Amino acid sequence: MEQVNDDTLAAARKVIAVHINYPSRAAQRGRTPAQPSYFLKPSSSLSLTGTAVERPAGCELLGYEGEIAIIIGKAARRVDVEDAWGHVAAVTASNDLGVYDLRYADKGSNLRSKGGDGFTPVGPALIPADAVDPANLRIRTWHNGELVQDDTTGDLLFPFARLVADLSQLLTLEEGDIILTGTPAGASVAVPGDVLEVEVSTVDGGLSTGRLTTTVKEGTTAFADFGARPKADDLQREEAYGSREAAGLPAVSSEATESVLSPELKAKLESVCTATLSSQLRKRGLNNVSIDGLTATRPDRKVVGLARTLRYVPNREDLFKTHGGGFNAQKRAIDSVNEGEILVMEARGEKGTGTIGDILALRAQVRGAAAIITDGGVRDFSAVAAMELPTYYSNPHPAVLGRRHIPWDTDITIACGGTTVQPGDIIVADSDGILVIPPAIAEEVANDSIAQEREEVFIAEMVEQGHSVDGLYPLNAEWRTKYLEWEAGKAND
């Protein structure tokens, strides 16, 4: 078979990469796109097998992603899906390298994070497109000899012909152009000294590109202060490695979280109604602890969890340019909400735009969030309402957040539905409403609520037997004595 060489690289005027295409990767990322989306990599990022790639100085997270590259053999413009594969000359192996430390810098374009010299190795051999079924290919990646990615193209979200046809609707794919078709689950991080290998073959192994080999080396030239400098946080580490565990980060259920809302306390709060909890909070002088005016997508659900917060401020066009795009506060909040937590959003009661849509709600559900609460609108309402994740909202609205909001900050004290919510507050919601319980008094409120509901069971029985509520509800001294006798009898049953 023909080998990838310098002429192959020189012929590539465009390198186009697909964001998410494998179901395994979609599950890992927590989002399944309805349509393909793309980004460009410069042709100067291309390199051959056996070439070393530099992890830029100051960067921590050089991510690798084994992918199948398709090479255009005949110009394609407005071609149908049925004809698209005829415009492909060959397939080969590729590695979509990038530094997560610079993802923040270009608001989603990936230019600096994915566009570095040598960040797109391809090869070593070309498999003729007319010799294979594009739905019958296998992609494998090895990291220091360990197989870390292994998937096939049998169930892609967007088959290769669809990608070619879709792109050709707007731009001309020229001979030599390269399309990176997405990576399966298993992509991770490489460090200097590591060896990465990627191979594409037919599922039966009859045809193969051979292994595309890339060695990682450490960069020595620091970034100057006139441009974006590398920076990484735990969220980027989790994204780069694929999970918190793989990144060596603490599990999402920290000891602090468990001490605030232990399984025992959670079970107690789940066993009582918000109406009862509200009366106990009022006895303690807390009258302004309900999030009001919202509707639930799952009113049948009882929800108990710790609050995480997100604040939107009114849109101002110059500030939206700096805070609204890329990995903004909204996306950071969604991507950091942990299992059992509730994301509470301050939208100022603004009903003229959405604050959450189906993709981000799905991401929160996959991360294990207990609920989403917003005093603003919800986009993609039918899809959000169909999810298992309960969402509490003001109204449906089709507009994106940039119409009225800027996502501004996370995990700060906010106002939602007429009350103040702090990160770490305990949220309890049922069909009666949503309460915010200060963690310091949650245990005693729960215990007294259980006792109150036990009394109310007795009162209901007495009313059912025909007794007047006078002196019974609430219990006077005479009825309390009878209640204690009733309670003792239940204990002996």
PDB file of C-alpha atoms in Angstrom, residues 28-29 79 93 126 131 145 254 316 343 377 422 463 476:
ATOM      1  CA  GLN A  28     -18.068   9.588  28.479  1.00  0.00           C
ATOM      2  CA  ARG A  29     -18.616  13.273  27.704  1.00  0.00           C
ATOM      3  CA  VAL A  79     -22.643  16.102  -2.837  1.00  0.00           C
ATOM      4  CA  ALA A  93      -4.508   6.517  11.170  1.00  0.00           C
ATOM      5  CA  LEU A 126      -2.980   4.600   3.190  1.00  0.00           C
ATOM      6  CA  ALA A 131     -11.150  -1.413  -0.872  1.00  0.00           C
ATOM      7  CA  GLY A 145       2.436  -0.463  24.700  1.00  0.00           C
ATOM      8  CA  SER A 254     -15.983  14.020  49.507  1.00  0.00           C
ATOM      9  CA  ARG A 316     -24.256  43.632  28.285  1.00  0.00           C
ATOM     10  CA  LEU A 343     -27.483  23.083  40.569  1.00  0.00           C
ATOM     11  CA  GLY A 377     -36.523  29.740  31.274  1.00  0.00           C
ATOM     12  CA  GLN A 422     -25.504  29.403  49.372  1.00  0.00           C
ATOM     13  CA  VAL A 463     -60.479  12.642  62.767  1.00  0.00           C
ATOM     14  CA  ASN A 476     -53.864  19.910  73.775  1.00  0.00           C
TER      15      ASN A 476
END
